[in-house]
Coordinates of C-alpha atoms in Angstrom, one line a residue:
X1 CA -20.2 -39.3 14.2
X2 CA -19.7 -41.6 11.1
X3 CA -17.7 -44.8 11.7
X4 CA -15.4 -46.6 9.2
X5 CA -15.5 -50.4 9.0
X6 CA -12.7 -52.3 7.2
X7 CA -13.6 -56.0 6.8
X8 CA -10.3 -57.0 5.2
X9 CA -7.4 -56.5 7.7
X10 CA -5.0 -56.1 4.8
X11 CA -6.8 -52.9 3.9
X12 CA -6.7 -51.5 7.5
X13 CA -3.3 -49.8 7.0
X14 CA -4.4 -48.2 3.7
X15 CA -7.7 -47.0 5.2
X16 CA -5.9 -45.4 8.2
X17 CA -3.5 -43.6 5.9
X18 CA -6.4 -42.3 3.8
X19 CA -8.2 -41.0 6.9
X20 CA -5.1 -39.4 8.2
X21 CA -4.4 -37.7 4.9
X22 CA -8.0 -36.3 4.9
X23 CA -7.8 -34.9 8.4
X24 CA -4.2 -33.8 8.9
X25 CA -3.3 -30.1 8.4
X26 CA -1.4 -29.1 5.3
X27 CA 2.3 -29.8 5.5
X28 CA 4.8 -27.2 4.4
X29 CA 5.2 -28.9 1.1
X30 CA 1.5 -28.7 0.5
X31 CA 1.2 -24.9 1.1
X32 CA 1.4 -22.8 -2.0
X33 CA 0.7 -19.1 -2.3
X34 CA 0.8 -16.2 -4.8
X35 CA 2.0 -12.6 -4.4
X36 CA 0.5 -10.1 -6.9
X37 CA 1.8 -6.6 -6.8
X38 CA 1.1 -3.5 -8.9
X39 CA 4.5 -3.5 -10.5
X40 CA 7.9 -5.3 -10.1
X41 CA 9.9 -2.1 -10.5
X42 CA 8.7 0.2 -7.8
X43 CA 11.1 -0.2 -4.8
X44 CA 8.1 -0.5 -2.5
X45 CA 6.9 -3.7 -4.2
X46 CA 10.4 -5.0 -4.7
X47 CA 10.8 -4.9 -0.9
X48 CA 7.3 -6.5 -0.5
X49 CA 8.4 -9.3 -2.8
X50 CA 11.6 -9.7 -0.8
X51 CA 9.7 -9.9 2.4
X52 CA 7.3 -12.5 1.1
X53 CA 10.0 -14.6 -0.5
X54 CA 12.2 -14.7 2.6
X55 CA 9.3 -15.6 4.8
X56 CA 8.0 -18.3 2.4
X57 CA 11.5 -19.9 2.3
X58 CA 11.6 -19.8 6.1
X59 CA 8.2 -21.5 6.4
X60 CA 8.6 -23.9 3.5
X61 CA 5.8 -22.2 1.5
X62 CA 5.9 -22.4 -2.3
X63 CA 5.5 -18.9 -3.5
X64 CA 4.8 -17.6 -7.1
X65 CA 5.0 -13.9 -7.8
X66 CA 3.2 -11.8 -10.4
X67 CA 3.0 -8.0 -11.2
X68 CA 1.3 -5.6 -13.5
X69 CA 3.3 -4.1 -16.3
X70 CA 2.8 -0.6 -14.8
X71 CA 0.9 0.8 -11.8
X72 CA -2.7 0.7 -12.9
X73 CA -2.5 -2.5 -15.0
X74 CA -5.4 -4.4 -13.5
X75 CA -5.8 -6.8 -16.4
X76 CA -2.5 -8.5 -15.6
X77 CA -3.6 -8.8 -12.0
X78 CA -6.9 -10.4 -13.0
X79 CA -5.0 -12.9 -15.2
X80 CA -2.6 -13.7 -12.3
X81 CA -5.6 -14.4 -10.0
X82 CA -7.0 -16.8 -12.6
X83 CA -3.6 -18.6 -12.7
X84 CA -3.4 -18.8 -9.0
X85 CA -6.9 -20.3 -8.8
X86 CA -6.0 -22.9 -11.4
X87 CA -2.8 -23.8 -9.5
X88 CA -4.9 -24.5 -6.3
X89 CA -3.0 -22.2 -4.0
X90 CA -3.9 -21.8 -0.4
X91 CA -3.6 -18.0 -0.3
X92 CA -3.2 -14.9 -2.5
X93 CA -1.5 -11.7 -1.3
X94 CA -2.7 -8.8 -3.5
X95 CA -1.7 -5.2 -3.9
X96 CA -4.6 -4.2 -6.2
X97 CA -4.4 -1.5 -8.9
X98 CA -8.1 -1.3 -9.4
X99 CA -9.5 -1.9 -5.9
X100 CA -13.2 -2.1 -7.0
X101 CA -12.8 -3.6 -10.5
X102 CA -10.8 -6.6 -9.2
X103 CA -13.4 -7.6 -6.6
X104 CA -15.2 -10.2 -8.9
X105 CA -11.9 -12.0 -9.4
X106 CA -11.2 -11.9 -5.7
X107 CA -14.7 -13.4 -5.0
X108 CA -14.0 -16.2 -7.4
X109 CA -10.8 -17.0 -5.6
X110 CA -12.5 -16.9 -2.2
X111 CA -15.3 -19.1 -3.5
X112 CA -12.6 -21.6 -4.4
X113 CA -11.5 -21.7 -0.7
X114 CA -8.4 -19.5 -1.2
X115 CA -7.5 -17.0 1.5
X116 CA -7.1 -13.5 -0.1
X117 CA -5.2 -10.9 1.8
X118 CA -5.0 -7.3 0.5
X119 CA -1.6 -5.7 1.0
X120 CA -1.1 -1.9 1.3
X121 CA -4.3 -1.1 -0.7
X122 CA -7.7 -2.1 0.8
X123 CA -10.3 -3.4 -1.7
X124 CA -13.6 -1.6 -2.2
X125 CA -15.4 -2.7 -0.1
X126 CA -12.7 -3.6 2.4
X127 CA -14.4 -6.9 3.3
X128 CA -14.1 -8.1 -0.3
X129 CA -10.8 -9.6 0.9
X130 CA -10.5 -12.0 3.9
X131 CA -8.1 -9.5 5.5
X132 CA -6.0 -6.4 4.8
X133 CA -2.4 -5.8 6.0
X134 CA -1.6 -2.2 5.4
X135 CA -0.3 1.2 6.5
X136 CA -3.0 3.4 8.0
X137 CA -2.9 5.5 4.8
X138 CA -5.4 8.1 6.1
X139 CA -3.0 8.6 9.1
X140 CA 0.0 8.8 6.7
X141 CA -1.6 11.6 4.8
X142 CA -2.8 13.3 7.9
X143 CA 0.7 13.3 9.4
X144 CA 2.3 15.1 6.4
X145 CA -0.7 17.4 6.2
X146 CA -0.3 18.5 9.8
X147 CA 3.5 18.8 9.3
X148 CA 3.1 21.0 6.2
X149 CA 0.5 23.3 8.0
X150 CA 2.6 23.5 11.1
X151 CA 5.7 24.3 9.0
X152 CA 3.9 27.1 7.2
X153 CA 2.3 28.5 10.3
X154 CA -0.1 31.5 9.5
X155 CA 1.0 31.3 5.8
X156 CA -1.0 28.0 5.6
X157 CA -4.2 30.1 5.2
X158 CA -2.9 31.5 1.9
X159 CA -1.2 28.3 0.6
X160 CA -1.4 27.2 -3.0
X161 CA -1.5 23.4 -3.0
X162 CA -0.9 20.9 -5.9
X163 CA -2.0 17.3 -5.4
X164 CA 0.0 14.7 -7.3
X165 CA -2.1 11.6 -7.1
X166 CA -1.9 8.1 -8.5
X167 CA -4.4 7.7 -11.4
X168 CA -7.9 8.5 -12.5
X169 CA -9.3 5.2 -11.0
X170 CA -8.7 6.6 -7.5
X171 CA -7.6 3.4 -5.7
X172 CA -8.3 3.5 -2.0
X173 CA -4.7 4.1 -1.1
X174 CA -4.6 7.2 -3.3
X175 CA -7.9 8.5 -1.8
X176 CA -6.9 8.0 1.8
X177 CA -3.5 9.7 1.5
X178 CA -5.0 12.6 -0.5
X179 CA -7.9 13.1 1.9
X180 CA -5.7 12.5 5.0
X181 CA -3.4 15.3 3.9
X182 CA -6.4 17.6 3.5
X183 CA -7.7 16.7 7.0
X184 CA -4.3 17.3 8.5
X185 CA -3.8 20.6 6.7
X186 CA -7.2 21.9 7.7
X187 CA -9.1 21.5 4.4
X188 CA -12.7 20.4 4.3
X189 CA -12.4 17.1 2.4
X190 CA -16.1 16.9 1.7
X191 CA -16.6 13.2 0.8
X192 CA -13.6 11.5 2.3
X193 CA -13.9 8.6 -0.1
X194 CA -13.5 10.7 -3.2
X195 CA -10.9 13.0 -4.7
X196 CA -11.8 16.2 -6.4
X197 CA -15.1 17.4 -4.8
X198 CA -13.4 19.9 -2.5
X199 CA -14.0 23.6 -3.0
X200 CA -11.1 25.1 -0.9
X201 CA -9.6 28.0 -2.8
X202 CA -6.1 26.9 -1.7
X203 CA -6.3 23.8 -4.0
X204 CA -4.8 24.6 -7.4
X205 CA -5.6 21.1 -8.8
X206 CA -4.9 17.4 -9.0
X207 CA -2.6 15.6 -11.4
X208 CA -2.1 11.9 -12.1
X209 CA 1.5 10.5 -11.8
X210 CA 1.1 6.7 -12.1
X211 CA 3.4 6.7 -9.0
X212 CA 6.6 7.3 -11.0
X213 CA 9.1 10.0 -11.5
X214 CA 8.2 10.9 -15.0
X215 CA 4.6 11.1 -14.1
X216 CA 5.4 13.4 -11.2
X217 CA 7.4 15.7 -13.4
X218 CA 4.7 16.0 -16.1
X219 CA 1.9 16.5 -13.5
X220 CA 3.9 19.2 -11.8
X221 CA 4.6 21.0 -15.1
X222 CA 0.9 21.0 -15.9
X223 CA -0.2 22.4 -12.6
X224 CA 2.5 25.1 -12.7
X225 CA 1.1 26.2 -16.0
X226 CA -2.3 26.5 -14.2
X227 CA -0.8 28.5 -11.3
X228 CA 2.9 29.3 -11.0
X229 CA 2.4 30.4 -7.4
X230 CA 2.1 26.9 -6.0
X231 CA 4.1 26.6 -2.7
X232 CA 2.9 23.2 -1.3
X233 CA 2.9 19.8 -3.1
X234 CA 1.4 16.6 -1.8
X235 CA 2.6 13.5 -3.7
X236 CA 1.3 10.0 -3.6
X237 CA 4.8 8.6 -3.2
X238 CA 8.4 9.5 -3.3
X239 CA 9.2 8.7 -7.0
X240 CA 6.4 11.2 -7.9
X241 CA 7.9 13.7 -5.4
X242 CA 11.3 13.4 -7.1
X243 CA 9.7 14.1 -10.5
X244 CA 7.9 17.1 -9.0
X245 CA 11.2 18.5 -7.6
X246 CA 12.8 18.2 -11.0
X247 CA 10.0 20.2 -12.6
X248 CA 10.3 22.9 -10.0
X249 CA 14.1 23.0 -10.3
X250 CA 13.8 23.5 -14.0
X251 CA 12.0 26.8 -13.4
X252 CA 14.0 27.8 -10.4
X253 CA 11.3 27.2 -7.8
X254 CA 12.8 24.3 -5.9
X255 CA 13.6 26.4 -2.9
X256 CA 10.2 28.0 -2.6
X257 CA 7.9 24.9 -2.6
X258 CA 7.3 22.5 0.3
X259 CA 7.0 18.9 -1.0
X260 CA 5.6 16.1 1.2
X261 CA 5.1 12.5 0.5
X262 CA 4.5 8.9 1.7
X263 CA 6.6 5.7 1.4
X264 CA 9.8 5.8 3.4
X265 CA 12.0 4.1 0.9
X266 CA 15.7 4.7 1.2
X267 CA 15.9 7.0 -1.8
X268 CA 13.0 9.0 -0.5
X269 CA 14.4 9.3 3.0
X270 CA 17.7 10.5 1.5
X271 CA 15.7 13.1 -0.4
X272 CA 14.4 14.3 2.9
X273 CA 18.0 14.5 4.2
X274 CA 18.9 16.5 1.0
X275 CA 16.0 18.9 1.3
X276 CA 14.2 17.6 -1.8
X277 CA 11.3 16.4 0.3
X278 CA 10.3 18.2 3.5
X279 CA 8.8 15.2 5.3
X280 CA 7.5 11.7 4.3
X281 CA 5.4 9.1 6.1
X282 CA 7.3 5.9 6.3
X283 CA 5.5 2.6 5.8
X284 CA 6.8 -1.0 6.1
X285 CA 6.2 -3.2 3.0
X286 CA 8.5 -6.1 4.1
X287 CA 6.5 -6.5 7.3
X288 CA 3.2 -6.5 5.4
X289 CA 4.3 -9.2 3.0
X290 CA 6.0 -11.4 5.6
X291 CA 3.0 -11.3 7.9
X292 CA 0.8 -12.2 4.9
X293 CA 2.8 -15.3 4.2
X294 CA 2.6 -16.3 7.9
X295 CA -1.2 -15.8 7.8
X296 CA -1.5 -18.1 4.7
X297 CA 0.5 -20.8 6.4
X298 CA -1.6 -20.6 9.6
X299 CA -4.8 -20.7 7.5
X300 CA -3.5 -23.8 5.6
X301 CA -2.6 -25.5 8.9
X302 CA -5.6 -24.6 11.0
X303 CA -8.3 -22.8 8.9
X304 CA -7.8 -19.7 11.1
X305 CA -8.1 -16.3 9.3
X306 CA -6.2 -13.2 10.5
X307 CA -8.0 -10.6 12.6
X308 CA -7.8 -6.9 12.2
X309 CA -6.2 -4.4 14.6
X310 CA -8.6 -3.5 17.4
X311 CA -10.8 -0.6 16.4
X312 CA -9.9 -0.9 12.7
X313 CA -11.1 -2.9 9.7
X314 CA -7.5 -3.9 8.7
X315 CA -4.3 -5.1 10.4
X316 CA -2.2 -1.9 10.9
X317 CA 1.5 -2.5 10.0
X318 CA 2.6 1.0 11.2
X319 CA 3.6 4.4 10.0
X320 CA 6.1 7.1 11.1
X321 CA 6.7 10.7 9.9
X322 CA 10.3 11.2 8.9
X323 CA 11.8 14.7 9.0
X324 CA 14.7 16.6 10.4
X325 CA 12.5 19.6 10.9
X326 CA 10.0 18.5 13.5
X327 CA 6.8 20.4 14.2
X328 CA 5.4 20.7 17.7
X329 CA 2.4 18.5 18.3
X330 CA 3.2 16.2 15.3
X331 CA 5.1 13.0 16.3
X332 CA 8.0 12.2 14.1
X333 CA 11.3 10.4 13.8
X334 CA 14.5 11.9 12.4
X335 CA 16.2 11.0 9.1
X336 CA 18.9 8.9 10.8
X337 CA 16.2 6.7 12.3
X338 CA 14.3 6.7 9.0
X339 CA 17.4 5.5 7.2
X340 CA 17.8 2.7 9.7
X341 CA 14.2 1.5 8.9
X342 CA 14.0 2.3 5.2
X343 CA 13.8 -0.1 2.2
X344 CA 14.7 -0.1 -1.4

Protein backbone atom coordinates (compact mmCIF):
# COMPACT_ATOMS: atom_id res chain seq x y z
CA UNK A 1 0.00 0.00 0.00
CA UNK A 2 1.31 3.50 -0.83
CA UNK A 3 2.13 5.80 2.09
CA UNK A 4 1.79 9.60 2.21
CA UNK A 5 4.52 11.63 3.99
CA UNK A 6 3.88 15.28 4.84
CA UNK A 7 7.07 16.99 6.07
CA UNK A 8 5.47 20.35 6.80
CA UNK A 9 2.96 19.95 9.70
CA UNK A 10 1.10 23.00 8.43
CA UNK A 11 0.19 20.99 5.33
CA UNK A 12 -1.01 17.95 7.28
CA UNK A 13 -4.62 19.14 7.54
CA UNK A 14 -4.79 20.01 3.84
CA UNK A 15 -3.31 16.63 2.88
CA UNK A 16 -5.81 14.77 5.04
CA UNK A 17 -8.68 16.68 3.46
CA UNK A 18 -7.40 15.89 -0.02
CA UNK A 19 -7.11 12.18 0.73
CA UNK A 20 -10.59 12.14 2.26
CA UNK A 21 -12.06 13.89 -0.77
CA UNK A 22 -10.45 11.28 -3.02
CA UNK A 23 -11.70 8.26 -1.09
CA UNK A 24 -15.12 9.33 0.25
CA UNK A 25 -18.29 8.25 -1.56
CA UNK A 26 -20.15 10.84 -3.58
CA UNK A 27 -22.38 13.04 -1.46
CA UNK A 28 -25.96 13.74 -2.47
CA UNK A 29 -24.88 17.12 -3.85
CA UNK A 30 -22.29 15.41 -6.06
CA UNK A 31 -24.72 12.95 -7.66
CA UNK A 32 -26.21 14.04 -10.95
CA UNK A 33 -28.21 11.98 -13.42
CA UNK A 34 -30.11 12.20 -16.70
CA UNK A 35 -33.46 10.77 -17.74
CA UNK A 36 -33.94 10.40 -21.51
CA UNK A 37 -37.37 9.28 -22.69
CA UNK A 38 -38.91 8.70 -26.12
CA UNK A 39 -41.29 11.65 -25.81
CA UNK A 40 -42.47 14.04 -23.12
CA UNK A 41 -46.14 13.81 -24.15
CA UNK A 42 -47.00 10.10 -23.89
CA UNK A 43 -48.56 9.59 -20.41
CA UNK A 44 -46.29 6.59 -19.85
CA UNK A 45 -43.18 8.73 -20.10
CA UNK A 46 -44.81 11.61 -18.24
CA UNK A 47 -45.31 9.22 -15.30
CA UNK A 48 -41.76 7.90 -15.71
CA UNK A 49 -40.45 11.47 -15.45
CA UNK A 50 -42.63 12.06 -12.39
CA UNK A 51 -41.28 8.96 -10.67
CA UNK A 52 -37.67 9.86 -11.41
CA UNK A 53 -38.12 13.48 -10.35
CA UNK A 54 -39.77 12.59 -7.03
CA UNK A 55 -37.14 10.00 -6.16
CA UNK A 56 -34.28 12.32 -7.17
CA UNK A 57 -35.67 15.04 -4.89
CA UNK A 58 -36.00 12.53 -2.05
CA UNK A 59 -32.39 11.33 -2.44
CA UNK A 60 -30.88 14.71 -3.21
CA UNK A 61 -29.88 13.72 -6.75
CA UNK A 62 -29.64 16.45 -9.37
CA UNK A 63 -31.73 15.24 -12.34
CA UNK A 64 -31.94 16.64 -15.87
CA UNK A 65 -34.59 15.29 -18.26
CA UNK A 66 -34.62 15.03 -22.05
CA UNK A 67 -36.99 13.54 -24.63
CA UNK A 68 -37.36 12.94 -28.34
CA UNK A 69 -39.71 15.19 -30.28
CA UNK A 70 -41.77 12.13 -31.27
CA UNK A 71 -41.57 8.41 -30.58
CA UNK A 72 -38.78 7.24 -32.89
CA UNK A 73 -36.66 10.40 -32.69
CA UNK A 74 -33.31 8.79 -31.92
CA UNK A 75 -31.21 11.80 -33.00
CA UNK A 76 -32.48 13.88 -30.09
CA UNK A 77 -31.68 11.03 -27.71
CA UNK A 78 -28.13 10.74 -29.05
CA UNK A 79 -27.66 14.49 -28.57
CA UNK A 80 -28.98 14.18 -25.01
CA UNK A 81 -26.47 11.45 -24.20
CA UNK A 82 -23.65 13.67 -25.48
CA UNK A 83 -24.86 16.48 -23.22
CA UNK A 84 -25.03 14.15 -20.23
CA UNK A 85 -21.49 12.92 -20.85
CA UNK A 86 -20.24 16.50 -21.08
CA UNK A 87 -22.01 17.31 -17.80
CA UNK A 88 -20.19 14.46 -16.05
CA UNK A 89 -23.30 12.77 -14.69
CA UNK A 90 -23.08 9.59 -12.61
CA UNK A 91 -25.89 7.80 -14.41
CA UNK A 92 -28.26 7.88 -17.37
CA UNK A 93 -31.77 6.41 -17.45
CA UNK A 94 -32.70 5.74 -21.07
CA UNK A 95 -35.93 4.68 -22.78
CA UNK A 96 -34.43 4.22 -26.25
CA UNK A 97 -36.29 4.78 -29.52
CA UNK A 98 -33.67 3.01 -31.65
CA UNK A 99 -32.49 0.19 -29.43
CA UNK A 100 -29.63 -0.90 -31.69
CA UNK A 101 -28.66 2.40 -33.30
CA UNK A 102 -28.10 4.17 -29.98
CA UNK A 103 -25.66 1.52 -28.67
CA UNK A 104 -22.45 3.37 -29.80
CA UNK A 105 -23.55 6.45 -27.84
CA UNK A 106 -24.34 4.29 -24.81
CA UNK A 107 -20.88 2.70 -25.07
CA UNK A 108 -19.31 6.14 -25.10
CA UNK A 109 -21.17 7.01 -21.90
CA UNK A 110 -20.18 3.78 -20.19
CA UNK A 111 -16.55 4.25 -21.26
CA UNK A 112 -16.73 7.60 -19.45
CA UNK A 113 -17.66 5.76 -16.24
CA UNK A 114 -21.38 6.55 -16.39
CA UNK A 115 -23.92 3.94 -15.27
CA UNK A 116 -26.47 3.46 -18.07
CA UNK A 117 -29.81 1.86 -17.22
CA UNK A 118 -32.32 1.07 -19.96
CA UNK A 119 -35.92 1.72 -18.87
CA UNK A 120 -38.87 -0.16 -20.38
CA UNK A 121 -37.09 -0.93 -23.65
CA UNK A 122 -34.01 -3.22 -23.58
CA UNK A 123 -31.14 -2.30 -25.85
CA UNK A 124 -29.91 -4.62 -28.59
CA UNK A 125 -27.99 -6.45 -27.26
CA UNK A 126 -29.43 -6.19 -23.75
CA UNK A 127 -25.97 -6.08 -22.16
CA UNK A 128 -25.14 -2.89 -24.08
CA UNK A 129 -26.56 -1.19 -20.96
CA UNK A 130 -25.34 -1.81 -17.43
CA UNK A 131 -28.87 -2.86 -16.46
CA UNK A 132 -32.47 -2.86 -17.67
CA UNK A 133 -35.50 -2.05 -15.52
CA UNK A 134 -38.57 -3.07 -17.46
CA UNK A 135 -41.86 -4.84 -17.81
CA UNK A 136 -41.56 -8.40 -19.08
CA UNK A 137 -42.92 -7.26 -22.45
CA UNK A 138 -42.98 -10.77 -23.89
CA UNK A 139 -45.20 -11.80 -20.98
CA UNK A 140 -47.34 -8.67 -21.41
CA UNK A 141 -48.00 -9.66 -25.01
CA UNK A 142 -48.53 -13.29 -24.11
CA UNK A 143 -51.17 -12.39 -21.51
CA UNK A 144 -53.31 -10.41 -23.96
CA UNK A 145 -52.79 -13.09 -26.62
CA UNK A 146 -54.00 -15.84 -24.29
CA UNK A 147 -56.93 -13.70 -23.18
CA UNK A 148 -57.98 -12.94 -26.77
CA UNK A 149 -57.76 -16.61 -27.78
CA UNK A 150 -59.65 -17.70 -24.67
CA UNK A 151 -62.34 -15.09 -25.25
CA UNK A 152 -62.89 -16.22 -28.85
CA UNK A 153 -62.80 -19.91 -28.01
CA UNK A 154 -63.10 -22.11 -31.11
CA UNK A 155 -63.52 -18.99 -33.27
CA UNK A 156 -59.84 -18.19 -32.64
CA UNK A 157 -58.97 -20.75 -35.34
CA UNK A 158 -60.63 -18.53 -37.96
CA UNK A 159 -59.63 -15.14 -36.55
CA UNK A 160 -58.53 -12.23 -38.73
CA UNK A 161 -55.88 -10.32 -36.83
CA UNK A 162 -54.45 -6.84 -37.35
CA UNK A 163 -51.18 -5.87 -35.64
CA UNK A 164 -50.75 -2.19 -34.85
CA UNK A 165 -47.07 -1.91 -34.00
CA UNK A 166 -44.75 0.98 -33.13
CA UNK A 167 -42.54 1.76 -36.13
CA UNK A 168 -40.42 0.21 -38.87
CA UNK A 169 -37.24 0.12 -36.75
CA UNK A 170 -38.83 -2.64 -34.63
CA UNK A 171 -37.51 -1.63 -31.19
CA UNK A 172 -37.28 -4.56 -28.82
CA UNK A 173 -40.35 -3.53 -26.79
CA UNK A 174 -42.41 -3.60 -30.00
CA UNK A 175 -41.06 -6.98 -31.06
CA UNK A 176 -41.59 -8.60 -27.67
CA UNK A 177 -45.20 -7.43 -27.29
CA UNK A 178 -46.00 -8.43 -30.86
CA UNK A 179 -44.37 -11.83 -30.66
CA UNK A 180 -45.68 -12.43 -27.15
CA UNK A 181 -49.22 -11.91 -28.40
CA UNK A 182 -48.63 -14.46 -31.16
CA UNK A 183 -47.27 -17.01 -28.72
CA UNK A 184 -50.23 -16.46 -26.39
CA UNK A 185 -52.74 -16.66 -29.23
CA UNK A 186 -51.23 -19.84 -30.63
CA UNK A 187 -49.47 -18.45 -33.70
CA UNK A 188 -46.05 -19.74 -34.75
CA UNK A 189 -43.93 -16.58 -34.32
CA UNK A 190 -41.02 -18.02 -36.38
CA UNK A 191 -38.06 -15.80 -35.39
CA UNK A 192 -39.18 -14.33 -32.03
CA UNK A 193 -36.79 -11.40 -32.48
CA UNK A 194 -38.39 -10.19 -35.68
CA UNK A 195 -41.81 -8.92 -36.76
CA UNK A 196 -43.26 -9.93 -40.12
CA UNK A 197 -41.76 -13.33 -40.96
CA UNK A 198 -44.85 -15.27 -39.82
CA UNK A 199 -46.97 -17.16 -42.34
CA UNK A 200 -50.16 -17.80 -40.33
CA UNK A 201 -53.19 -17.15 -42.54
CA UNK A 202 -54.97 -15.44 -39.65
CA UNK A 203 -52.60 -12.47 -39.81
CA UNK A 204 -54.05 -9.73 -42.03
CA UNK A 205 -51.04 -7.47 -41.69
CA UNK A 206 -48.96 -5.05 -39.65
CA UNK A 207 -49.23 -1.28 -39.41
CA UNK A 208 -46.99 1.37 -37.82
CA UNK A 209 -48.63 3.77 -35.36
CA UNK A 210 -45.74 5.68 -33.73
CA UNK A 211 -47.53 4.82 -30.50
CA UNK A 212 -50.14 7.57 -30.82
CA UNK A 213 -53.87 7.82 -31.48
CA UNK A 214 -53.65 9.33 -34.95
CA UNK A 215 -51.16 6.66 -36.00
CA UNK A 216 -53.47 3.97 -34.65
CA UNK A 217 -56.40 5.36 -36.59
CA UNK A 218 -54.51 5.54 -39.90
CA UNK A 219 -52.97 2.08 -39.50
CA UNK A 220 -56.38 0.60 -38.72
CA UNK A 221 -57.95 2.28 -41.76
CA UNK A 222 -55.22 0.90 -44.02
CA UNK A 223 -55.60 -2.65 -42.71
CA UNK A 224 -59.39 -2.51 -43.00
CA UNK A 225 -58.98 -1.66 -46.67
CA UNK A 226 -56.84 -4.76 -47.01
CA UNK A 227 -59.37 -6.98 -45.21
CA UNK A 228 -62.66 -5.62 -43.79
CA UNK A 229 -63.28 -8.91 -41.93
CA UNK A 230 -60.70 -8.15 -39.21
CA UNK A 231 -62.05 -9.18 -35.80
CA UNK A 232 -58.97 -9.01 -33.52
CA UNK A 233 -56.59 -6.07 -33.11
CA UNK A 234 -53.32 -6.16 -31.19
CA UNK A 235 -51.98 -2.69 -30.39
CA UNK A 236 -48.56 -1.64 -29.12
CA UNK A 237 -50.15 0.70 -26.56
CA UNK A 238 -53.43 2.24 -25.48
CA UNK A 239 -53.24 5.50 -27.48
CA UNK A 240 -52.89 3.37 -30.63
CA UNK A 241 -55.82 1.26 -29.42
CA UNK A 242 -57.98 4.37 -29.00
CA UNK A 243 -57.18 5.39 -32.58
CA UNK A 244 -58.00 1.92 -33.87
CA UNK A 245 -61.36 2.06 -32.11
CA UNK A 246 -62.22 5.39 -33.76
CA UNK A 247 -61.43 3.94 -37.19
CA UNK A 248 -63.62 0.92 -36.48
CA UNK A 249 -66.41 3.10 -35.10
CA UNK A 250 -66.37 5.22 -38.26
CA UNK A 251 -67.38 2.16 -40.30
CA UNK A 252 -69.74 0.68 -37.71
CA UNK A 253 -67.43 -2.19 -36.70
CA UNK A 254 -66.59 -1.23 -33.12
CA UNK A 255 -68.89 -3.89 -31.63
CA UNK A 256 -67.50 -6.70 -33.79
CA UNK A 257 -63.76 -6.39 -33.13
CA UNK A 258 -61.75 -7.41 -30.06
CA UNK A 259 -59.00 -4.88 -29.22
CA UNK A 260 -56.18 -5.73 -26.81
CA UNK A 261 -53.28 -3.58 -25.71
CA UNK A 262 -50.42 -2.94 -23.29
CA UNK A 263 -49.73 -0.03 -20.90
CA UNK A 264 -52.22 0.28 -18.03
CA UNK A 265 -52.49 4.07 -18.03
CA UNK A 266 -55.65 5.50 -16.49
CA UNK A 267 -57.21 6.48 -19.86
CA UNK A 268 -56.51 2.97 -21.17
CA UNK A 269 -57.97 1.23 -18.12
CA UNK A 270 -61.05 3.45 -18.40
CA UNK A 271 -61.30 2.33 -22.04
CA UNK A 272 -61.35 -1.25 -20.77
CA UNK A 273 -64.13 -0.23 -18.39
CA UNK A 274 -66.06 1.36 -21.29
CA UNK A 275 -65.59 -1.60 -23.62
CA UNK A 276 -63.26 0.17 -26.06
CA UNK A 277 -60.44 -2.22 -25.16
CA UNK A 278 -61.16 -5.81 -24.12
CA UNK A 279 -58.06 -6.26 -21.97
CA UNK A 280 -54.73 -4.53 -21.40
CA UNK A 281 -51.47 -5.55 -19.74
CA UNK A 282 -50.60 -2.98 -17.08
CA UNK A 283 -47.02 -1.93 -16.47
CA UNK A 284 -45.53 0.38 -13.85
CA UNK A 285 -43.35 3.21 -15.25
CA UNK A 286 -43.12 5.21 -12.03
CA UNK A 287 -41.53 2.21 -10.32
CA UNK A 288 -39.06 1.70 -13.19
CA UNK A 289 -37.84 5.28 -12.98
CA UNK A 290 -37.72 5.59 -9.20
CA UNK A 291 -35.78 2.34 -8.89
CA UNK A 292 -33.43 3.63 -11.59
CA UNK A 293 -32.64 6.78 -9.64
CA UNK A 294 -32.04 4.70 -6.50
CA UNK A 295 -29.62 2.50 -8.47
CA UNK A 296 -27.67 5.52 -9.72
CA UNK A 297 -27.37 6.90 -6.19
CA UNK A 298 -26.17 3.53 -4.91
CA UNK A 299 -23.64 3.29 -7.75
CA UNK A 300 -22.35 6.77 -6.98
CA UNK A 301 -21.96 5.90 -3.30
CA UNK A 302 -20.52 2.39 -3.54
CA UNK A 303 -19.75 1.53 -7.17
CA UNK A 304 -22.31 -1.30 -6.99
CA UNK A 305 -24.36 -1.95 -10.12
CA UNK A 306 -27.93 -3.29 -10.05
CA UNK A 307 -28.54 -7.00 -10.57
CA UNK A 308 -31.25 -8.56 -12.76
CA UNK A 309 -34.21 -10.56 -11.49
CA UNK A 310 -33.24 -14.20 -10.98
CA UNK A 311 -33.61 -16.17 -14.21
CA UNK A 312 -33.90 -13.05 -16.40
CA UNK A 313 -31.48 -10.65 -18.05
CA UNK A 314 -33.32 -7.58 -16.69
CA UNK A 315 -34.92 -6.35 -13.48
CA UNK A 316 -38.62 -7.18 -13.80
CA UNK A 317 -40.87 -4.36 -12.55
CA UNK A 318 -44.08 -6.36 -12.95
CA UNK A 319 -47.12 -6.71 -15.23
CA UNK A 320 -50.81 -7.54 -14.67
CA UNK A 321 -53.64 -8.23 -17.12
CA UNK A 322 -56.58 -5.85 -16.57
CA UNK A 323 -60.07 -6.91 -17.65
CA UNK A 324 -63.59 -7.29 -16.30
CA UNK A 325 -64.09 -10.36 -18.49
CA UNK A 326 -61.64 -12.89 -17.06
CA UNK A 327 -60.67 -16.03 -18.96
CA UNK A 328 -60.07 -19.30 -17.14
CA UNK A 329 -56.38 -20.08 -16.87
CA UNK A 330 -55.26 -16.48 -17.52
CA UNK A 331 -54.43 -14.57 -14.35
CA UNK A 332 -55.91 -11.07 -14.29
CA UNK A 333 -57.04 -8.17 -12.10
CA UNK A 334 -60.34 -6.33 -12.50
CA UNK A 335 -60.79 -2.76 -13.72
CA UNK A 336 -61.31 -1.39 -10.21
CA UNK A 337 -57.92 -2.74 -9.13
CA UNK A 338 -56.37 -1.52 -12.39
CA UNK A 339 -57.69 2.00 -11.77
CA UNK A 340 -56.15 1.95 -8.30
CA UNK A 341 -52.77 1.18 -9.86
CA UNK A 342 -52.96 3.16 -13.11
CA UNK A 343 -51.00 6.24 -14.13
CA UNK A 344 -51.47 9.22 -16.40
